[in-house]
């Protein structure tokens, strides 16, 4: 494909509003966004947020997400434990939503973002549209992981029946929310314009 | 390829660089309802719709009223064995207010209430004068840029699906009654989706940039 890019034309395009400016311009005069040249070094931000997200994802799975007290017995559930519990009570649909949103989506995101970042500049990569679609799926679906945090909030706010039953949030809620936020930032810092720029054009 | 031609600054206003893949396109006046897509990656560059600004403004007003209703009316109530407990949307965020989870309460409140409201207000501020054919208000560009940048963090629609999941979880334990705030939130999701379908970034930026 030989489409002329703004970078090839010696210009810089605003990634926020699409307006085109001369190369040395620092800010878009129309929308005020910072003008960012296509630059592989920006991948450092992607990796930094990626690692931060990974670090917080570990306690998110090891610590309890929910503490349920029924008739004086406290039961602590991790994310996976909660999904298994639901499955045992034959709530298959909801168990799958929780499992999907809290395990499959985050893990899939880590893999997808790492794959996209690693394949930038790799000549053997397929690149192009499939990679952009992958990034768009990650951006679209990544936010949905936050669903488990909201479920914990709603359950803890609602199930407050004193001795009979009460639910409190566990520390995993905070680390999970942070992990989701960091991976969202990681995906957002990935500059999709890099997908189309091979190593030969980077070097000049 | 021939040496790149450096057009004078003025000529650049007719060009669009695809925000996703950087390919240059010449912008053209589109008829309402027509869509312009990037030739390389397929990203929608322009999608003007008839009376779009007016639609966005009125849907934002609707959304704002629904959200205010959702904050003040009861959200959910559970009852079992003569005991009952109810919670508002505010109470849901406050579930995290104990101890070191407190910042999470603030974050939840921001994601489900503050950001959606901010985006409604900011859209009205940006598009109200434009819908009436007047020049944009001061700082309209900054305001609309914030609207776009904060979009991923406004999670009202995720919250309502979370509610559905929570309801199924409680279902076996207790009777749950849905308050007006729950229904207001459901309608709100539809209003947000409709509003988003009328927002064409390039068209709005063009209108803001016009002096």
Short mmCIF file of C-alpha atoms in Angstrom, two decimals:
data_model
loop_
_atom_site.label_atom_id
_atom_site.label_comp_id
_atom_site.label_asym_id
_atom_site.label_seq_id
_atom_site.Cartn_x
_atom_site.Cartn_y
_atom_site.Cartn_z
CA UNK A 1 0.00 0.00 0.00
CA UNK A 2 1.46 3.31 -1.02
CA UNK A 3 -0.81 5.75 0.72
CA UNK A 4 0.95 9.00 1.59
CA UNK A 5 1.10 9.60 5.32
CA UNK A 6 1.45 12.95 7.05
CA UNK A 7 4.87 11.85 8.33
CA UNK A 8 6.04 10.98 4.79
CA UNK A 9 4.92 14.40 3.59
CA UNK A 10 7.03 16.08 6.26
CA UNK A 11 3.96 17.05 8.25
CA UNK A 12 2.45 15.96 11.52
CA UNK A 13 -1.17 14.95 12.01
CA UNK A 14 -3.06 15.64 15.21
CA UNK A 15 -4.12 12.28 16.67
CA UNK A 16 -7.00 13.96 18.49
CA UNK A 17 -8.76 15.93 15.75
CA UNK A 18 -6.99 14.92 12.51
CA UNK A 19 -5.82 18.43 11.58
CA UNK A 20 -2.49 18.52 9.76
CA UNK A 21 0.38 20.85 10.76
CA UNK A 22 3.98 21.54 9.72
CA UNK A 23 6.40 19.09 11.32
CA UNK A 24 7.91 21.44 13.94
CA UNK A 25 4.60 22.53 15.41
CA UNK A 26 4.23 21.56 19.11
CA UNK A 27 0.51 21.88 19.70
CA UNK A 28 -2.54 21.62 17.51
CA UNK A 29 -3.90 25.15 17.16
CA UNK A 30 -7.39 23.82 16.59
CA UNK A 31 -7.97 21.38 19.46
CA UNK A 32 -4.98 22.15 21.68
CA UNK A 33 -3.70 18.57 21.81
CA UNK A 34 0.02 17.87 22.00
CA UNK A 35 1.32 16.96 18.55
CA UNK A 36 3.21 13.69 18.73
CA UNK A 37 5.47 12.53 15.94
CA UNK A 38 5.34 8.81 15.16
CA UNK A 39 8.08 7.53 17.42
CA UNK A 40 8.96 4.04 18.61
CA UNK A 41 10.27 5.40 21.89
CA UNK A 42 6.68 6.09 22.88
CA UNK A 43 6.38 2.32 23.40
CA UNK A 44 8.18 2.79 26.72
CA UNK A 45 5.01 4.31 28.15
CA UNK A 46 3.02 1.31 26.91
CA UNK A 47 5.39 -1.09 28.66
CA UNK A 48 5.50 0.99 31.86
CA UNK A 49 1.72 0.93 32.25
CA UNK A 50 1.65 -2.71 31.17
CA UNK A 51 4.06 -3.71 33.96
CA UNK A 52 2.17 -1.62 36.51
CA UNK A 53 -1.06 -3.35 35.49
CA UNK A 54 0.58 -6.76 35.75
CA UNK A 55 1.97 -6.03 39.23
CA UNK A 56 -1.45 -5.07 40.57
CA UNK A 57 -3.15 -8.00 38.84
CA UNK A 58 -1.31 -10.47 41.11
CA UNK A 59 -2.72 -9.32 44.49
CA UNK A 60 -6.06 -8.78 42.73
CA UNK A 61 -6.27 -12.53 42.26
CA UNK A 62 -4.65 -13.67 45.51
CA UNK A 63 -6.45 -11.42 48.01
CA UNK A 64 -10.16 -11.69 48.81
CA UNK A 65 -12.52 -9.65 46.66
CA UNK A 66 -15.61 -10.18 48.82
CA UNK A 67 -16.09 -10.95 52.50
CA UNK A 68 -19.53 -12.45 53.09
CA UNK A 69 -20.81 -12.87 56.64
CA UNK A 70 -23.90 -15.04 57.05
CA UNK A 71 -25.18 -15.78 60.58
CA UNK A 72 -21.78 -15.02 62.04
CA UNK A 73 -19.71 -17.09 59.60
CA UNK A 74 -17.32 -15.05 57.51
CA UNK A 75 -16.41 -16.37 54.08
CA UNK A 76 -13.71 -14.78 51.97
CA UNK A 77 -13.87 -15.15 48.20
CA UNK A 78 -11.24 -14.34 45.64
CA UNK A 79 -12.27 -13.45 42.08
CA UNK A 80 -11.92 -17.02 40.83
CA UNK A 81 -13.49 -18.37 44.05
CA UNK A 82 -16.54 -16.15 43.50
CA UNK A 83 -16.96 -17.39 39.94
CA UNK A 84 -16.67 -21.03 41.06
CA UNK A 85 -19.20 -20.39 43.82
CA UNK A 86 -21.68 -19.04 41.26
CA UNK A 87 -21.05 -22.00 39.00
CA UNK A 88 -21.80 -24.41 41.85
CA UNK A 89 -25.09 -22.61 42.45
CA UNK A 90 -25.97 -23.20 38.80
CA UNK A 91 -25.71 -19.53 37.83
CA UNK A 92 -23.69 -20.48 34.77
CA UNK A 93 -24.34 -17.31 32.80
CA UNK A 94 -23.24 -14.94 35.55
CA UNK A 95 -20.30 -17.16 36.46
CA UNK A 96 -19.15 -16.89 32.88
CA UNK A 97 -19.60 -13.09 32.80
CA UNK A 98 -17.48 -12.73 35.95
CA UNK A 99 -14.89 -15.21 34.74
CA UNK A 100 -14.75 -13.55 31.33
CA UNK A 101 -14.57 -9.98 32.64
CA UNK A 102 -12.11 -10.63 35.46
CA UNK A 103 -9.84 -13.34 34.11
CA UNK A 104 -10.14 -13.78 30.36
CA UNK A 105 -10.37 -10.09 29.37
CA UNK A 106 -7.45 -8.89 31.55
CA UNK A 107 -5.19 -11.80 30.58
CA UNK A 108 -6.15 -11.43 26.93
CA UNK A 109 -5.38 -7.71 27.17
CA UNK A 110 -1.92 -8.30 28.58
CA UNK A 111 -1.15 -10.72 25.78
CA UNK A 112 -2.64 -8.54 23.03
CA UNK A 113 -0.90 -5.30 24.06
CA UNK A 114 2.44 -7.08 24.50
CA UNK A 115 2.04 -8.72 21.09
CA UNK A 116 1.22 -5.37 19.42
CA UNK A 117 4.16 -3.62 21.08
CA UNK A 118 6.62 -6.42 20.27
CA UNK A 119 5.57 -6.64 16.63
CA UNK A 120 6.15 -2.93 15.94
CA UNK A 121 9.08 -2.75 13.56
CA UNK A 122 9.29 -6.52 13.17
CA UNK A 123 9.51 -7.22 9.45
CA UNK A 124 7.90 -10.62 9.63
CA UNK A 125 4.74 -9.24 11.15
CA UNK A 126 1.42 -9.20 9.32
CA UNK A 127 0.69 -5.69 10.56
CA UNK A 128 -1.95 -3.44 9.12
CA UNK A 129 -5.62 -3.88 9.65
CA UNK A 130 -5.57 -7.03 11.83
CA UNK A 131 -3.34 -5.28 14.34
CA UNK A 132 -5.48 -2.16 14.38
CA UNK A 133 -8.57 -4.30 14.91
CA UNK A 134 -6.83 -6.04 17.78
CA UNK A 135 -6.04 -2.68 19.40
CA UNK A 136 -9.62 -1.52 18.91
CA UNK A 137 -11.00 -4.65 20.52
CA UNK A 138 -8.62 -4.17 23.45
CA UNK A 139 -9.65 -0.52 23.81
CA UNK A 140 -13.34 -1.34 23.57
CA UNK A 141 -13.47 -4.38 25.79
CA UNK A 142 -10.82 -3.41 28.35
CA UNK A 143 -13.10 -1.04 30.24
CA UNK A 144 -15.60 -3.85 30.78
CA UNK A 145 -13.29 -5.54 33.27
CA UNK A 146 -14.35 -2.84 35.72
CA UNK A 147 -17.69 -4.65 35.98
CA UNK A 148 -16.46 -6.81 38.87
CA UNK A 149 -15.55 -3.74 40.92
CA UNK A 150 -19.07 -2.38 40.42
CA UNK A 151 -20.62 -5.73 41.36
CA UNK A 152 -18.62 -5.72 44.60
CA UNK A 153 -19.72 -2.13 45.29
CA UNK A 154 -23.40 -2.90 44.68
CA UNK A 155 -23.34 -6.09 46.77
CA UNK A 156 -21.54 -4.38 49.65
CA UNK A 157 -23.90 -1.39 49.57
CA UNK A 158 -27.02 -3.52 49.41
CA UNK A 159 -26.41 -6.63 51.49
CA UNK A 160 -26.20 -5.01 54.92
CA UNK A 161 -28.70 -7.05 56.96
CA UNK A 162 -26.79 -7.06 60.22
CA UNK A 163 -26.33 -10.53 61.69
CA UNK A 164 -28.28 -12.36 58.98
CA UNK A 165 -26.08 -11.44 56.07
CA UNK A 166 -23.60 -8.74 55.24
CA UNK A 167 -21.07 -8.28 52.47
CA UNK A 168 -17.93 -6.19 52.61
CA UNK A 169 -15.37 -5.44 49.91
CA UNK A 170 -11.94 -7.04 50.20
CA UNK A 171 -8.56 -5.49 49.37
CA UNK A 172 -8.50 -7.17 45.95
CA UNK A 173 -11.17 -4.70 44.78
CA UNK A 174 -8.66 -1.84 44.92
CA UNK A 175 -5.79 -3.69 43.27
CA UNK A 176 -8.09 -5.04 40.58
CA UNK A 177 -9.45 -1.56 39.82
CA UNK A 178 -5.89 -0.21 39.59
CA UNK A 179 -4.84 -3.08 37.35
CA UNK A 180 -7.74 -2.37 34.98
CA UNK A 181 -6.96 1.36 34.94
CA UNK A 182 -3.26 0.77 34.23
CA UNK A 183 -3.93 -1.63 31.38
CA UNK A 184 -6.40 0.88 29.90
CA UNK A 185 -3.64 3.49 30.03
CA UNK A 186 -1.23 1.02 28.48
CA UNK A 187 -3.54 0.43 25.52
CA UNK A 188 -4.22 4.16 25.20
CA UNK A 189 -0.50 4.99 25.06
CA UNK A 190 0.00 2.62 22.14
CA UNK A 191 0.22 4.79 19.04
CA UNK A 192 -1.60 2.87 16.27
CA UNK A 193 0.33 4.80 13.61
CA UNK A 194 3.34 2.66 14.57
CA UNK A 195 1.58 -0.42 13.22
CA UNK A 196 2.22 0.67 9.65
CA UNK A 197 5.77 1.85 10.05
CA UNK A 198 8.42 -0.80 9.41
CA UNK A 199 12.01 -0.64 10.67
CA UNK A 200 13.48 0.70 7.42
CA UNK A 201 11.43 3.84 7.60
CA UNK A 202 12.16 4.33 11.28
CA UNK A 203 15.91 4.52 10.75
CA UNK A 204 16.08 7.46 8.42
CA UNK B 1 7.96 9.18 -5.04
CA UNK B 2 8.45 12.86 -5.81
CA UNK B 3 9.89 15.12 -3.18
CA UNK B 4 7.22 16.07 -0.69
CA UNK B 5 5.60 19.35 -1.44
CA UNK B 6 5.42 21.61 1.58
CA UNK B 7 2.19 23.45 1.17
CA UNK B 8 1.74 26.81 2.74
CA UNK B 9 0.19 26.64 6.22
CA UNK B 10 -3.12 27.82 4.88
CA UNK B 11 -3.53 24.87 2.54
CA UNK B 12 -3.17 22.33 5.32
CA UNK B 13 -6.66 23.09 6.63
CA UNK B 14 -8.15 21.04 3.83
CA UNK B 15 -6.27 17.90 4.82
CA UNK B 16 -7.10 15.19 7.35
CA UNK B 17 -4.47 12.84 8.69
CA UNK B 18 -6.15 9.64 9.84
CA UNK B 19 -5.68 9.70 13.62
CA UNK B 20 -5.09 5.96 13.65
CA UNK B 21 -2.76 5.34 10.70
CA UNK B 22 -1.54 8.79 9.58
CA UNK B 23 -2.65 8.55 5.93
CA UNK B 24 -3.45 11.96 4.44
CA UNK B 25 -6.87 12.64 2.96
CA UNK B 26 -8.38 15.71 1.40
CA UNK B 27 -11.47 16.71 3.34
CA UNK B 28 -14.62 17.27 1.33
CA UNK B 29 -18.03 18.56 2.15
CA UNK B 30 -20.18 15.51 2.75
CA UNK B 31 -23.92 15.33 2.44
CA UNK B 32 -25.76 14.52 5.66
CA UNK B 33 -25.59 10.83 6.45
CA UNK B 34 -22.59 10.15 4.21
CA UNK B 35 -19.59 8.56 5.81
CA UNK B 36 -15.93 9.14 4.96
CA UNK B 37 -13.58 6.32 5.89
CA UNK B 38 -9.80 6.14 5.88
CA UNK B 39 -8.64 4.44 2.67
CA UNK B 40 -6.04 2.35 4.49
CA UNK B 41 -7.42 1.36 7.88
CA UNK B 42 -11.14 2.01 7.50
CA UNK B 43 -11.46 4.36 10.50
CA UNK B 44 -14.48 6.65 10.13
CA UNK B 45 -13.11 10.14 9.56
CA UNK B 46 -16.33 12.06 9.08
CA UNK B 47 -19.96 11.19 9.53
CA UNK B 48 -22.10 14.32 9.52
CA UNK B 49 -25.79 13.79 10.28
CA UNK B 50 -28.72 16.08 9.88
CA UNK B 51 -29.16 18.49 12.82
CA UNK B 52 -26.51 16.50 14.67
CA UNK B 53 -25.52 19.34 17.02
CA UNK B 54 -29.10 19.95 18.06
CA UNK B 55 -29.65 16.24 18.67
CA UNK B 56 -26.52 15.98 20.80
CA UNK B 57 -27.53 19.04 22.86
CA UNK B 58 -31.05 17.78 23.50
CA UNK B 59 -29.93 14.24 24.29
CA UNK B 60 -27.32 15.64 26.67
CA UNK B 61 -30.02 17.62 28.49
CA UNK B 62 -32.13 14.45 28.73
CA UNK B 63 -29.16 12.49 30.04
CA UNK B 64 -28.36 15.14 32.62
CA UNK B 65 -31.91 15.14 33.99
CA UNK B 66 -31.96 11.33 34.14
CA UNK B 67 -28.63 11.28 35.93
CA UNK B 68 -29.79 13.83 38.53
CA UNK B 69 -32.91 11.71 39.07
CA UNK B 70 -30.77 8.59 39.36
CA UNK B 71 -28.68 10.20 42.10
CA UNK B 72 -31.56 11.25 44.32
CA UNK B 73 -34.13 8.46 43.91
CA UNK B 74 -33.76 5.07 45.60
CA UNK B 75 -31.72 2.64 43.51
CA UNK B 76 -32.21 -0.86 44.91
CA UNK B 77 -33.78 -2.37 48.02
CA UNK B 78 -33.45 -5.91 49.37
CA UNK B 79 -35.65 -7.60 51.89
CA UNK B 80 -35.60 -11.01 53.51
CA UNK B 81 -37.07 -12.40 56.75
CA UNK B 82 -38.50 -9.02 57.71
CA UNK B 83 -35.19 -7.24 57.32
CA UNK B 84 -34.59 -4.75 54.59
CA UNK B 85 -31.91 -2.41 53.36
CA UNK B 86 -31.88 0.08 50.54
CA UNK B 87 -29.16 1.89 48.72
CA UNK B 88 -28.86 4.87 46.42
CA UNK B 89 -26.27 5.20 43.66
CA UNK B 90 -24.29 7.32 46.08
CA UNK B 91 -24.50 4.53 48.66
CA UNK B 92 -23.03 2.09 46.14
CA UNK B 93 -19.89 4.18 45.74
CA UNK B 94 -19.72 4.68 49.50
CA UNK B 95 -19.47 0.88 49.94
CA UNK B 96 -15.73 1.42 49.55
CA UNK B 97 -15.51 4.34 51.94
CA UNK B 98 -14.07 2.34 54.87
CA UNK B 99 -10.36 2.42 55.52
CA UNK B 100 -7.81 2.18 52.75
CA UNK B 101 -10.39 1.50 50.03
CA UNK B 102 -11.68 5.10 50.35
CA UNK B 103 -9.96 6.35 47.16
CA UNK B 104 -11.83 3.62 45.30
CA UNK B 105 -15.14 5.09 46.50
CA UNK B 106 -14.08 8.38 44.95
CA UNK B 107 -13.01 6.65 41.72
CA UNK B 108 -16.30 4.75 41.42
CA UNK B 109 -18.31 7.92 41.99
CA UNK B 110 -16.24 9.68 39.34
CA UNK B 111 -16.69 6.90 36.77
CA UNK B 112 -20.40 6.34 37.17
CA UNK B 113 -21.72 9.82 38.05
CA UNK B 114 -19.23 12.70 37.79
CA UNK B 115 -17.72 11.95 34.38
CA UNK B 116 -21.02 11.23 32.60
CA UNK B 117 -22.43 14.49 34.00
CA UNK B 118 -19.31 16.43 33.08
CA UNK B 119 -19.48 15.11 29.52
CA UNK B 120 -23.14 16.13 29.19
CA UNK B 121 -22.46 19.66 30.48
CA UNK B 122 -19.33 20.04 28.36
CA UNK B 123 -21.11 18.88 25.20
CA UNK B 124 -23.93 21.34 25.79
CA UNK B 125 -21.39 24.13 26.36
CA UNK B 126 -19.53 23.24 23.15
CA UNK B 127 -22.46 22.61 20.84
CA UNK B 128 -25.17 25.03 22.03
CA UNK B 129 -23.77 28.08 20.17
CA UNK B 130 -22.78 25.94 17.17
CA UNK B 131 -26.28 24.48 16.89
CA UNK B 132 -27.59 28.04 16.73
CA UNK B 133 -25.12 29.06 14.04
CA UNK B 134 -23.05 31.25 16.35
CA UNK B 135 -19.28 31.06 16.92
CA UNK B 136 -18.11 28.71 19.67
CA UNK B 137 -17.74 29.96 23.24
CA UNK B 138 -14.29 30.53 24.76
CA UNK B 139 -12.30 27.38 25.56
CA UNK B 140 -14.71 25.27 23.51
CA UNK B 141 -11.74 23.41 22.01
CA UNK B 142 -10.32 22.47 25.41
CA UNK B 143 -13.77 21.48 26.62
CA UNK B 144 -14.49 19.22 23.66
CA UNK B 145 -11.01 17.70 23.82
CA UNK B 146 -11.70 16.75 27.46
CA UNK B 147 -15.03 15.24 26.39
CA UNK B 148 -13.14 12.97 24.01
CA UNK B 149 -10.25 12.15 26.30
CA UNK B 150 -12.48 11.24 29.24
CA UNK B 151 -14.80 9.03 27.21
CA UNK B 152 -13.17 5.68 28.12
CA UNK B 153 -13.43 6.55 31.83
CA UNK B 154 -17.17 7.26 31.88
CA UNK B 155 -18.55 3.83 32.72
CA UNK B 156 -22.29 4.25 33.26
CA UNK B 157 -23.14 1.42 30.86
CA UNK B 158 -20.71 -0.97 32.55
CA UNK B 159 -22.21 -0.08 35.89
CA UNK B 160 -25.72 -1.06 34.81
CA UNK B 161 -24.54 -4.47 33.56
CA UNK B 162 -22.74 -4.82 36.90
CA UNK B 163 -26.10 -4.19 38.57
CA UNK B 164 -27.66 -6.99 36.58
CA UNK B 165 -24.90 -9.37 37.65
CA UNK B 166 -25.28 -8.31 41.30
CA UNK B 167 -29.04 -8.87 41.12
CA UNK B 168 -28.56 -12.46 39.98
CA UNK B 169 -26.02 -13.01 42.74
CA UNK B 170 -28.43 -11.77 45.42
CA UNK B 171 -31.46 -13.34 43.77
CA UNK B 172 -31.31 -16.55 45.79
CA UNK B 173 -30.74 -14.81 49.14
CA UNK B 174 -33.34 -12.09 49.23
CA UNK B 175 -36.07 -10.25 47.39
CA UNK B 176 -34.77 -7.27 45.45
CA UNK B 177 -36.95 -4.36 44.41
CA UNK B 178 -35.77 -1.99 41.71
CA UNK B 179 -36.13 1.70 42.46
CA UNK B 180 -36.75 4.59 40.04
CA UNK B 181 -33.01 5.29 39.93
CA UNK B 182 -32.41 1.87 38.40
CA UNK B 183 -34.85 2.56 35.57
CA UNK B 184 -33.50 6.08 35.09
CA UNK B 185 -30.04 4.57 34.67
CA UNK B 186 -31.29 2.05 32.11
CA UNK B 187 -32.83 4.84 30.00
CA UNK B 188 -29.66 6.84 30.48
CA UNK B 189 -27.63 4.13 28.75
CA UNK B 190 -29.86 4.33 25.68
CA UNK B 191 -29.63 8.13 25.67
CA UNK B 192 -25.82 7.99 25.85
CA UNK B 193 -25.66 5.49 22.98
CA UNK B 194 -27.97 7.64 20.82
CA UNK B 195 -25.99 10.77 21.63
CA UNK B 196 -22.69 9.12 20.71
CA UNK B 197 -24.08 8.11 17.33
CA UNK B 198 -24.61 11.79 16.48
CA UNK B 199 -21.10 12.92 17.40
CA UNK B 200 -18.84 13.29 14.35
CA UNK B 201 -15.51 14.52 15.68
CA UNK B 202 -14.19 16.14 12.51
CA UNK B 203 -17.46 17.99 11.88
CA UNK B 204 -17.45 19.37 15.43
CA UNK B 205 -13.77 20.33 15.29
CA UNK B 206 -14.38 22.06 11.98
CA UNK B 207 -17.25 24.05 13.46
CA UNK B 208 -15.19 25.00 16.53
CA UNK B 209 -12.24 26.01 14.39
CA UNK B 210 -14.37 28.25 12.16
CA UNK B 211 -14.06 31.85 13.25
#
